[in-house]
Amino acid sequence: MRVSELLIPTLREVPAEAEVVSHQLLLRAGFIRKVAAGVYTYLPLAQRVLLKLVAIIREEMNKEGGQEIMMPIVQPAELWLRSGRWDVYGPELLRLNDRHDRAFCLSPTHEEMVTALVAAEVRSYKQLPLLLYQIQNKYRDERRPRFGLLRGREFIMKDLYSFHRDEKGLDITYRAMYDAYTRIFTRMGLGFRAVEADTGAIGGNASHEFMVLADSGEAVVVYCPNGSCGYAANEEKADSLFTPETGGVEGRLELVATPGMRTVGEVTRFLGVGAKQLIKTLLYQTERGLVAALIRGDREVNEVKLQNHLGVLSLELAGAEAVEAATGAPPGFSGPVGLNVPAVVDREVAAIEAGVTGANKADAHYLNVCPGRDFPVEDVTDIRLAAAGDPCPRCGQPLETVRGIEVGQVFKLGEKYSRVMEAFYLDEQGTKHPMVMGTYGIGVSRSMAAAVEQNHDADGIIWPPSIAPFHAVVLPVNDQDAEQTAAARRVYGAITAAGLEAVLDDRPERPGVKFKDADLIGYPVRVTAGRHTTEGLVEVHCRETGENVLVGEGEAVAAVKRLIEK
RNA sequence: CGGGAUGUGGCGCAGCUUGGUGAGCGCGCGUGCCUUGGGAGCACGAGGUCGGGGGUUCAAAUCCCCCCAUCCCGACCA
């Protein structure tokens, strides 16, 4: 294709709204344009990349027996009322009403719809397992869309849903999907890591997330640097070895004045004690009422762990009024002594001999607080957030953390949806069972942005060849030079005839403009027809390495191939 | 949802404090000349409801009120 005929509106300046590099470069290089906050149009170059990503995904899904279907994005409320998620999903579900005032939503995911379909059409164990997938737009009314394609309100997802007669069947497909995902992201040229993920309060017993490692990622991955161990989990799921430290020496409970000292930092400085001796008391509001979480002063609560432990659907820190009503003191002075709220005690707190806590009185703390003596220790568990430096739960080496962009997740759903949507099958004996389900997602549009986050330099994008919009650009330096333009056309023709995808930059622009655009757009290979065409030579340049070789016109195709296949 | 900021031609911005002069600058765009190995130069030119609505005033991009949009920060670790 000719660049003069393509819609590639590159920008010299960075649009003010773009914060992260993938957003900036995709805008500048003419891949995307914003329509509304978190909603984008994909221009021709982006569409080509998306089609490549989709082709890779489709191939690997089909290889595992997936059958592609298409489902409505607009879905009736009844479907979501049946699963209970109409109420649970909250404001992130983009809802709308039709002219008859019937309620609908734009689907953020299709478990309900696909399970209803299978419930209606599949009856027998002979029809299982069944793997259905779709690649479509999905919607999430983010409270705050940001980072361009990384956190949009409309995004493209591949979701595969698997239906099995039992856990054993699910395990096989789960493993197959895990392997397929590994192949997919490898083929996309992404540096990624599969990590253990949390399965949430309801259902499910295994999940992995596929993280593209990038500083701009919103997710934190905790991993063990010991290669032979290989432990890796997302921050919410991550465990660490329990290494109890008995802080302090048992003594008499003592009330001290701590005027205005609310935070751990303030209290430790004021009293001259270590943060490890502080017992933070956090009050959470749940649908079953207030709950206190006790955690060491130098730790943070892992709310996912806490929520799972409690088995509640909603969990959020209580407001100042609620804290005051329950403890009699403003936030900052809460403590477990005499507190009439059920408490979850972190196992590290239980090990403290004599700690410091809020006194449930404004401007006062207790010293020498003994767990068990001064307050009941009944519900002990691990509710702390793992952090860098903690010992690995498997091998004990210090853990490290890295940021990542979640591009895929595989999840064992179990029977949660099949039960509520009544997806049952009959076994050989004619007995009815709920189907066992799995769900496996890939963020397609997000993967494109993640690829840019990971593959760029000061000049622009550096597409991995497997997902580049075109493999090569052929660039005549001087568009007035008949020899150069003729050579460029010949090489372009040879490259495309060889089955590669190329563009010919035939614009009547000065060379600098064409070079800059080529770097910005990130074609993996550039073929330059310049001064050496008089000797029958063209330059073949690798965007990634900067490698530049002069070859005879006839060898240009082979040189391009070598660079994109390496 | 809370806080902050911004909204002026396609993009990036100035002008607003202290109301009144032809609404300006750079880039981009069109035409012509010229130039051709890293976003050239000259000339001419097109293009703007100053986010929207209301108000104050003889007069509003500029002051006041409301709304909308966009971006950033935060969303409470006691």
XYZ file of C-alpha atoms (C1' of nucleotides) in Angstrom:
644
model
C 0.000 0.000 0.000
C 1.019 3.543 -0.624
C 1.522 5.792 2.366
C 0.094 8.664 0.321
C -3.241 6.848 0.268
C -3.309 5.577 3.858
C -4.931 7.391 6.752
C -1.957 7.718 9.094
C -2.349 11.086 10.793
C 0.917 11.422 12.680
C 1.405 14.293 15.091
C 4.563 16.225 15.762
C 3.524 17.240 19.202
C 2.310 15.136 22.082
C -1.366 15.692 22.795
C -1.694 17.210 26.260
C -4.100 14.566 27.503
C -1.769 11.598 27.117
C 0.102 10.543 30.207
C 1.563 7.091 29.587
C 3.899 6.335 26.724
C 1.633 3.873 24.917
C -1.148 6.437 24.865
C 1.177 9.163 23.597
C 2.761 7.056 20.905
C -0.452 5.475 19.664
C -1.928 8.954 19.307
C 1.167 10.502 17.772
C 1.822 7.675 15.353
C -1.731 7.857 14.063
C -3.093 4.586 15.474
C -5.947 5.800 17.667
C -8.129 8.818 18.285
C -10.207 9.515 21.345
C -13.967 9.755 20.987
C -14.839 10.134 24.683
C -13.033 9.427 27.932
C -11.893 5.828 27.702
C -13.445 5.304 24.252
C -11.296 5.231 21.118
C -11.461 4.810 17.365
C -8.894 2.409 15.957
C -7.440 3.854 12.763
C -6.097 1.634 9.947
C -2.716 0.912 11.532
C -4.245 -0.038 14.870
C -6.854 -2.174 13.193
C -4.115 -4.085 11.412
C -2.331 -4.723 14.704
C -5.565 -5.815 16.348
C -6.283 -8.208 13.488
C -2.853 -9.757 13.958
C -3.389 -10.168 17.685
C -6.809 -11.662 17.034
C -5.408 -14.017 14.393
C -2.851 -15.388 16.838
C -5.453 -15.792 19.561
C -7.989 -17.374 17.230
C -5.460 -19.857 15.934
C -4.461 -20.991 19.396
C -8.031 -21.157 20.664
C -9.138 -23.214 17.687
C -6.164 -25.489 18.202
C -7.517 -26.321 21.652
C -10.974 -27.036 20.352
C -12.503 -23.627 20.964
C -15.510 -22.717 18.840
C -15.960 -19.063 18.044
C -19.339 -17.453 18.490
C -20.695 -13.911 18.624
C -22.986 -12.730 21.396
C -24.968 -9.554 21.997
C -23.278 -6.709 23.766
C -26.613 -5.212 24.742
C -28.089 -7.553 27.297
C -31.388 -7.539 29.189
C -31.339 -6.914 32.918
C -33.201 -10.182 33.620
C -30.122 -12.165 32.680
C -28.053 -10.292 35.214
C -30.765 -10.356 37.846
C -30.742 -14.147 37.616
C -27.056 -14.367 38.451
C -27.362 -11.673 41.077
C -24.725 -9.548 39.419
C -27.161 -6.783 38.423
C -26.939 -5.641 42.030
C -23.453 -6.853 42.902
C -21.632 -5.321 39.938
C -22.283 -1.775 41.011
C -21.740 1.420 39.049
C -19.150 -0.152 36.764
C -21.960 -1.879 34.889
C -22.934 0.494 32.085
C -26.735 0.451 32.193
C -29.301 1.804 29.796
C -33.040 1.753 29.207
C -34.868 1.302 25.947
C -37.881 3.364 24.784
C -40.202 1.121 26.793
C -38.076 1.807 29.826
C -36.847 -1.779 29.978
C -33.470 -2.137 31.616
C -30.385 -3.307 29.733
C -26.661 -3.161 30.186
C -23.620 -3.118 27.939
C -21.917 -6.323 28.843
C -18.605 -6.228 30.709
C -18.357 -10.030 30.366
C -20.537 -12.819 29.048
C -20.792 -15.562 31.677
C -24.532 -15.101 32.065
C -25.272 -15.011 28.364
C -23.125 -17.969 27.380
C -24.278 -20.064 30.317
C -27.907 -19.360 29.462
C -27.180 -20.429 25.907
C -25.545 -23.667 26.970
C -28.270 -24.319 29.528
C -30.832 -24.154 26.758
C -28.958 -26.146 24.144
C -26.813 -28.717 25.906
C -28.369 -31.632 27.784
C -26.056 -34.603 27.714
C -22.639 -35.551 28.980
C -21.996 -36.604 25.385
C -21.911 -32.925 24.390
C -19.212 -32.072 26.922
C -16.676 -30.657 27.167
C -17.698 -27.610 25.200
C -15.412 -24.642 24.613
C -17.019 -21.463 23.271
C -15.265 -18.183 22.748
C -15.877 -14.721 21.427
C -13.781 -11.719 20.528
C -15.818 -8.594 21.065
C -16.127 -5.180 22.605
C -16.839 -5.126 26.303
C -17.749 -2.278 28.586
C -16.863 -1.156 32.037
C -17.938 2.228 33.286
C -14.659 2.955 35.035
C -14.874 5.563 37.723
C -11.765 6.977 36.208
C -10.648 5.892 32.750
C -6.963 6.576 32.226
C -3.772 5.462 30.584
C -5.354 5.407 27.125
C -6.039 1.865 25.992
C -4.756 0.377 29.235
C -7.838 1.320 31.211
C -10.674 2.231 28.911
C -14.407 2.043 29.251
C -14.758 0.207 25.948
C -12.216 -2.468 25.189
C -11.760 -5.584 23.097
C -11.646 -8.920 24.870
C -11.314 -12.508 23.893
C -13.247 -14.632 26.350
C -13.457 -18.380 26.229
C -15.917 -20.254 28.417
C -15.495 -23.956 28.987
C -18.159 -26.397 30.185
C -17.313 -29.767 31.726
C -18.953 -32.630 33.467
C -16.510 -32.563 36.355
C -13.447 -30.945 37.890
C -11.177 -33.383 36.132
C -12.349 -32.228 32.748
C -11.980 -28.622 33.815
C -8.421 -29.262 34.978
C -7.448 -30.549 31.545
C -8.839 -27.519 29.751
C -7.434 -25.129 32.344
C -3.976 -26.529 31.744
C -4.473 -26.420 27.983
C -5.552 -22.780 28.168
C -2.626 -21.895 30.380
C -0.292 -23.397 27.804
C -2.154 -21.741 24.935
C -1.829 -18.359 26.653
C 1.862 -18.926 27.084
C 2.147 -19.583 23.348
C -0.049 -16.594 22.487
C 1.894 -13.994 24.445
C 5.172 -15.483 23.326
C 4.068 -15.228 19.707
C 3.034 -11.625 20.324
C 6.593 -10.898 21.317
C 5.686 -9.777 24.820
C 7.809 -10.159 27.911
C 5.309 -11.616 30.374
C 4.963 -13.665 33.487
C 2.176 -15.983 34.574
C 1.359 -15.444 38.232
C -1.013 -16.941 40.736
C -4.100 -14.836 41.198
C -6.876 -14.591 43.690
C -10.126 -16.301 42.917
C -12.311 -13.943 44.879
C -14.777 -14.515 47.662
C -17.148 -16.565 45.547
C -16.377 -19.834 43.815
C -13.338 -20.798 41.883
C -10.316 -22.597 43.168
C -7.544 -21.634 40.787
C -6.590 -18.645 38.720
C -3.542 -17.319 36.978
C -2.941 -13.905 35.534
C -0.640 -13.184 32.629
C 1.266 -10.016 33.299
C 3.228 -7.989 30.794
C 6.087 -6.556 32.798
C 6.140 -2.767 32.554
C 6.741 0.066 34.982
C 3.503 1.714 33.939
C 1.523 -1.363 34.961
C -1.111 -0.939 37.621
C -0.671 -4.422 39.033
C 2.080 -5.464 41.411
C 3.653 -8.875 40.953
C 5.414 -10.521 43.865
C 7.943 -13.090 42.783
C 10.819 -15.190 43.999
C 14.122 -14.370 42.314
C 15.301 -17.910 42.939
C 15.061 -19.416 39.471
C 14.552 -22.961 40.635
C 11.669 -21.877 42.883
C 9.712 -19.713 40.458
C 7.018 -18.571 42.860
C 5.051 -15.619 41.457
C 1.697 -14.169 42.426
C -0.161 -10.932 42.173
C -0.044 -8.708 45.206
C -3.487 -9.707 46.447
C -2.759 -13.399 46.249
C 0.864 -13.375 47.363
C 1.836 -15.141 50.575
C 5.005 -14.981 52.525
C 6.594 -17.261 55.038
C 5.417 -16.624 58.581
C 8.386 -15.535 60.637
C 6.983 -14.571 64.033
C 8.738 -11.823 65.927
C 7.835 -11.493 69.541
C 8.002 -7.794 70.145
C 8.358 -6.249 73.593
C 8.393 -7.550 77.142
C 5.209 -8.292 79.003
C 4.332 -5.575 81.490
C 1.445 -3.741 83.071
C -1.095 -2.151 80.736
C -0.427 1.567 80.743
C -2.393 4.510 79.347
C -0.334 7.317 77.820
C -1.298 10.637 76.314
C -0.523 10.962 72.608
C -2.024 14.285 71.630
C -2.686 14.470 67.905
C -0.643 11.348 67.157
C -2.774 9.452 64.681
C -0.530 7.680 62.223
C 1.918 4.891 62.886
C 4.767 7.212 62.035
C 3.614 9.875 64.476
C 3.000 7.447 67.324
C 6.293 5.579 66.953
C 8.252 8.814 66.808
C 6.399 10.290 69.780
C 6.677 7.199 71.984
C 10.051 6.044 70.704
C 8.883 2.546 69.839
C 9.262 0.487 66.666
C 6.478 0.183 64.127
C 6.623 -3.572 64.600
C 5.309 -3.120 68.127
C 2.276 -1.175 67.053
C -0.985 -2.981 66.574
C -3.042 -1.115 64.003
C -6.759 -1.485 64.405
C -8.723 -0.904 61.242
C -12.496 -0.922 61.182
C -14.186 -2.231 58.085
C -17.790 -1.920 57.054
C -19.279 -5.111 55.633
C -22.787 -6.219 54.785
C -22.720 -8.090 58.096
C -21.688 -5.052 60.095
C -18.422 -3.685 61.418
C -15.301 -5.809 61.652
C -11.950 -4.897 63.150
C -8.700 -5.965 61.494
C -5.587 -6.049 63.672
C -2.295 -5.796 61.900
C 1.250 -4.857 62.819
C 2.153 -1.191 62.396
C 4.745 -1.880 59.712
C 2.314 -3.935 57.626
C -0.628 -3.244 55.386
C -3.879 -5.135 55.257
C -4.543 -7.294 52.225
C -8.214 -6.544 51.807
C -8.714 -9.416 49.406
C -7.404 -11.886 51.955
C -9.520 -10.300 54.644
C -12.599 -10.380 52.476
C -12.043 -14.017 51.553
C -11.479 -14.947 55.171
C -14.680 -13.251 56.245
C -16.619 -14.496 53.239
C -18.337 -11.149 52.758
C -19.360 -9.526 49.486
C -18.563 -5.957 50.405
C -15.695 -4.659 52.457
C -14.518 -1.125 52.822
C -12.853 0.932 55.487
C -15.430 2.461 57.779
C -15.920 6.206 57.710
C -14.829 8.515 60.515
C -18.342 8.688 61.977
C -18.660 4.924 62.127
C -15.265 4.644 63.796
C -16.167 7.233 66.361
C -19.511 5.568 67.068
C -17.905 2.164 67.572
C -14.766 3.133 69.504
C -15.611 6.440 71.073
C -12.558 8.009 69.475
C -11.737 9.496 66.113
C -9.730 7.426 63.604
C -6.134 7.192 64.763
C -6.889 6.073 68.298
C -8.685 2.788 67.736
C -7.530 -0.280 69.622
C -8.701 -3.758 70.475
C -8.784 -3.301 74.250
C -12.406 -3.221 75.299
C -13.548 -2.924 71.712
C -16.975 -4.390 71.173
C -16.485 -5.369 67.519
C -15.500 -8.818 66.168
C -11.815 -8.762 65.364
C -9.684 -10.606 62.839
C -6.158 -10.867 64.240
C -3.221 -11.151 61.901
C -0.926 -14.006 62.905
C 1.978 -11.596 63.361
C -0.060 -9.576 65.856
C -0.820 -12.702 67.829
C 2.919 -13.200 68.294
C 3.486 -9.797 69.884
C 4.238 -9.959 73.604
C 3.608 -6.349 74.476
C 2.332 -3.945 71.886
C 1.119 -0.385 71.525
C -2.462 0.301 70.498
C -4.969 3.097 70.353
C -6.923 3.465 73.586
C -10.321 4.172 72.035
C -9.996 7.608 73.569
C -8.980 10.700 71.717
C -5.269 11.515 72.096
C -4.387 8.371 74.038
C -2.673 5.023 73.465
C -2.004 1.945 75.573
C 1.448 0.515 76.200
C 2.190 -3.112 77.055
C -0.871 -4.487 75.386
C -0.764 -8.291 75.503
C -2.793 -10.173 72.931
C -4.911 -12.726 74.760
C -4.546 -10.971 78.094
C -5.855 -7.510 77.227
C -8.054 -8.441 74.319
C -9.423 -11.725 72.968
C -7.445 -13.474 70.258
C -9.862 -15.863 68.629
C -9.869 -15.320 64.906
C -6.217 -15.517 63.862
C -5.173 -15.674 60.228
C -2.886 -14.118 57.635
C -4.334 -10.819 56.403
C -1.205 -8.899 55.550
C -0.072 -7.661 52.194
C 3.130 -9.307 51.067
C 5.973 -6.924 50.306
C 9.428 -6.975 48.785
C 11.921 -8.533 51.150
C 9.461 -10.968 52.717
C 10.584 -14.586 52.698
C 9.217 -16.650 49.815
C 6.448 -19.004 50.987
C 8.082 -21.881 49.120
C 11.801 -21.456 49.481
C 12.316 -18.659 51.997
C 14.407 -16.391 49.790
C 13.552 -12.694 49.950
C 10.724 -11.886 47.539
C 10.906 -9.111 45.005
C 8.202 -7.050 43.339
C 7.742 -5.768 39.829
C 4.922 -3.932 38.085
C 2.851 -5.496 35.364
C -0.066 -5.005 33.017
C -2.634 -7.751 33.278
C -3.313 -8.951 29.737
C -4.847 -12.330 30.428
C -6.477 -14.389 33.133
C -7.483 -18.015 33.343
C -9.990 -18.930 35.998
C -11.686 -22.050 37.304
C -15.238 -20.921 37.883
C -16.743 -24.130 39.156
C -20.500 -24.330 39.356
C -21.379 -20.806 40.375
C -22.957 -19.773 37.103
C -24.165 -23.143 35.919
C -26.236 -23.486 39.080
C -27.908 -20.092 38.949
C -28.407 -20.206 35.171
C -29.506 -23.859 35.429
C -26.933 -25.281 33.066
C -27.318 -28.987 33.885
C -26.486 -32.135 31.996
C -27.566 -35.743 32.339
C -24.912 -38.375 32.952
C -24.930 -42.014 31.793
C -27.362 -42.883 34.570
C -29.705 -40.075 33.670
C -28.765 -38.098 36.754
C -28.744 -34.297 36.539
C -25.535 -32.384 37.407
C -24.496 -28.767 37.140
C -21.784 -28.229 34.573
C -18.344 -27.255 35.808
C -17.078 -24.098 34.148
C -13.900 -22.230 33.394
C -13.378 -18.775 31.944
C -10.318 -17.475 30.135
C -9.881 -13.857 29.041
C -7.386 -11.880 27.034
C -7.451 -8.105 26.787
C -6.846 -7.605 23.080
C -6.792 -3.823 22.880
C -4.881 -3.702 26.134
C -2.313 -6.106 24.715
C -1.671 -3.666 21.897
C -0.989 -0.885 24.384
C 1.103 -3.216 26.535
C 3.218 -4.093 23.508
C 3.944 -0.399 23.005
C 4.744 0.110 26.681
C 7.306 -2.617 26.381
C 8.666 -1.876 22.908
C 9.541 1.735 22.242
C 12.377 4.233 22.340
C 12.719 8.006 22.172
C 11.821 7.993 18.463
C 8.675 5.917 18.652
C 7.226 2.437 18.657
C 9.240 -0.702 17.892
C 6.659 -3.329 16.933
C 7.503 -6.982 17.368
C 7.320 -8.252 13.766
C 4.543 -10.722 14.544
C 2.086 -7.970 15.431
C 3.438 -5.016 13.433
C 0.885 -3.285 11.205
C 3.306 -3.821 8.318
C 6.580 -5.679 8.215
C 8.440 -3.037 6.294
C 8.376 0.450 4.844
C 10.117 1.159 1.561
C 11.338 4.711 1.478
C 12.733 6.568 -1.522
C 14.857 9.392 -0.134
C 14.192 11.854 -2.934
C 10.778 11.639 -4.494
C 12.028 13.680 -7.498
C 14.765 11.211 -8.285
C 13.445 8.826 -10.925
C 16.105 6.235 -10.221
C 15.334 6.142 -6.509
C 11.569 6.030 -6.895
C 11.830 3.292 -9.525
C 14.124 1.230 -7.314
C 11.760 1.720 -4.378
C 8.818 0.553 -6.443
C 10.692 -2.535 -7.596
C 11.767 -3.483 -4.087
C 8.289 -2.814 -2.731
C 6.850 -5.045 -5.434
C 9.313 -7.818 -4.659
C 8.623 -7.681 -0.924
C 4.861 -7.853 -1.316
C 5.176 -10.560 -3.991
C 7.110 -12.594 -1.440
C 4.048 -12.516 0.824
C 5.318 -9.865 3.225
C 3.366 -6.790 4.175
C 4.944 -3.506 3.187
C 4.096 0.100 2.499
C 5.721 2.369 -0.037
C 6.265 5.863 1.322
C 5.567 7.693 -1.925
C 4.657 10.995 -0.317
C 6.278 14.088 -1.818
C 7.895 14.836 1.521
C 11.440 15.643 2.395
C 13.489 12.696 3.647
C 13.510 13.806 7.280
C 9.748 13.691 7.482
C 9.619 10.180 6.076
C 12.389 8.890 8.348
C 10.787 10.399 11.421
C 7.406 8.930 10.598
C 8.905 5.507 9.914
C 10.584 5.508 13.331
C 7.481 6.823 15.070
C 5.150 4.264 13.515
C 7.646 1.536 14.260
C 7.822 -0.633 11.150
C 10.261 -3.401 12.092
C 12.242 -2.964 8.872
C 12.946 0.042 6.675
C 14.268 -0.260 3.158
C 15.801 2.977 1.932
C 16.312 3.719 -1.744
C 18.808 6.564 -1.716
C 22.088 7.572 -3.216
C 23.270 3.983 -3.584
C 20.572 3.117 -6.089
C 22.989 4.247 -8.788
C 25.064 1.197 -7.829
C 22.017 -1.023 -7.652
C 22.063 -1.045 -3.860
C 19.412 -0.300 -1.204
C 19.702 -0.033 2.565
C 17.915 -2.436 4.879
C 17.536 -1.086 8.389
C 16.333 -2.812 11.539
C 14.185 -0.568 13.749
C 14.933 -2.517 16.882
C 18.719 -2.854 16.696
C 19.567 -0.021 14.358
C 21.468 -2.507 12.196
C 21.839 -1.100 8.692
C 23.104 -3.058 5.694
C 23.619 -2.216 2.041
C 22.392 -4.967 -0.217
C 21.778 -5.434 -3.907
C 18.214 -4.790 -4.927
C 17.750 -8.475 -5.627
C 18.755 -9.437 -2.099
C 16.484 -6.944 -0.371
C 13.634 -9.415 0.156
C 15.914 -11.963 1.769
C 17.409 -9.275 4.006
C 13.983 -8.105 5.126
C 12.903 -11.666 5.801
C 15.971 -12.325 7.852
C 15.230 -9.344 10.084
C 11.580 -10.099 10.712
C 12.100 -13.801 11.267
C 15.021 -13.616 13.600
C -17.320 9.615 44.655
C -13.871 13.773 46.922
C -10.075 17.460 45.627
C -7.350 20.318 41.884
C -6.668 22.158 37.041
C -7.921 23.055 32.143
C -11.379 24.178 27.904
C -9.164 30.011 22.559
C -8.656 27.253 14.262
C -6.620 20.073 13.183
C -2.317 19.853 17.302
C 0.571 22.686 21.099
C -0.110 27.286 23.462
C -0.307 33.013 24.630
C -4.041 36.677 25.735
C -7.850 36.724 31.106
C -4.728 39.516 36.852
C -6.152 45.512 35.456
C -13.229 44.455 30.453
C -12.627 48.489 25.220
C -6.578 48.338 20.079
C -7.542 44.175 13.810
C -8.232 37.277 18.478
C -2.526 36.293 18.225
C 1.982 32.786 18.001
C 4.415 27.947 16.618
C 3.260 23.472 14.115
C -0.043 21.414 10.662
C -3.324 22.448 6.097
C -3.972 24.743 0.620
C -1.379 27.162 -3.755
C 3.249 28.593 -6.058
C 8.534 28.839 -6.147
C 12.611 26.455 -4.234
C 14.814 22.295 -1.730
C 15.785 16.669 -1.178
C 19.900 11.420 3.663
C 16.676 12.844 9.745
C 10.228 16.825 11.048
C 14.063 22.837 5.224
C 13.216 28.067 3.144
C 10.318 32.142 0.871
C 5.575 34.134 -0.658
C 0.421 34.151 -0.695
C -3.882 31.938 1.518
C -7.924 29.115 4.041
C -9.516 28.052 8.764
C -12.050 30.273 15.266
C -19.942 29.669 18.036
C -12.860 31.938 22.557
C -16.797 24.496 25.747
C -22.437 25.685 26.525
C -26.209 28.661 28.947
C -27.436 32.732 31.936
C -25.988 37.340 34.343
C -23.221 42.208 35.324
C -21.845 46.275 31.894
C -22.456 51.319 27.112
C -18.959 47.163 26.054
C -17.133 40.278 28.057
C -12.264 35.356 25.552
C -11.413 38.583 30.025
C -15.837 39.691 35.829
C -20.050 36.579 38.404
C -23.417 32.108 38.545
C -24.981 27.361 36.628
C -24.052 23.311 33.451
C -20.966 20.181 30.273
C -16.396 18.029 28.833
C -11.343 16.673 29.521
C -6.990 15.745 32.372
C -4.360 15.058 37.020
C -4.340 13.671 42.249
C -6.881 11.117 45.959
C -10.464 7.440 47.749
C -9.430 7.314 53.787
C -3.802 1.458 56.918
C -6.450 4.735 62.374
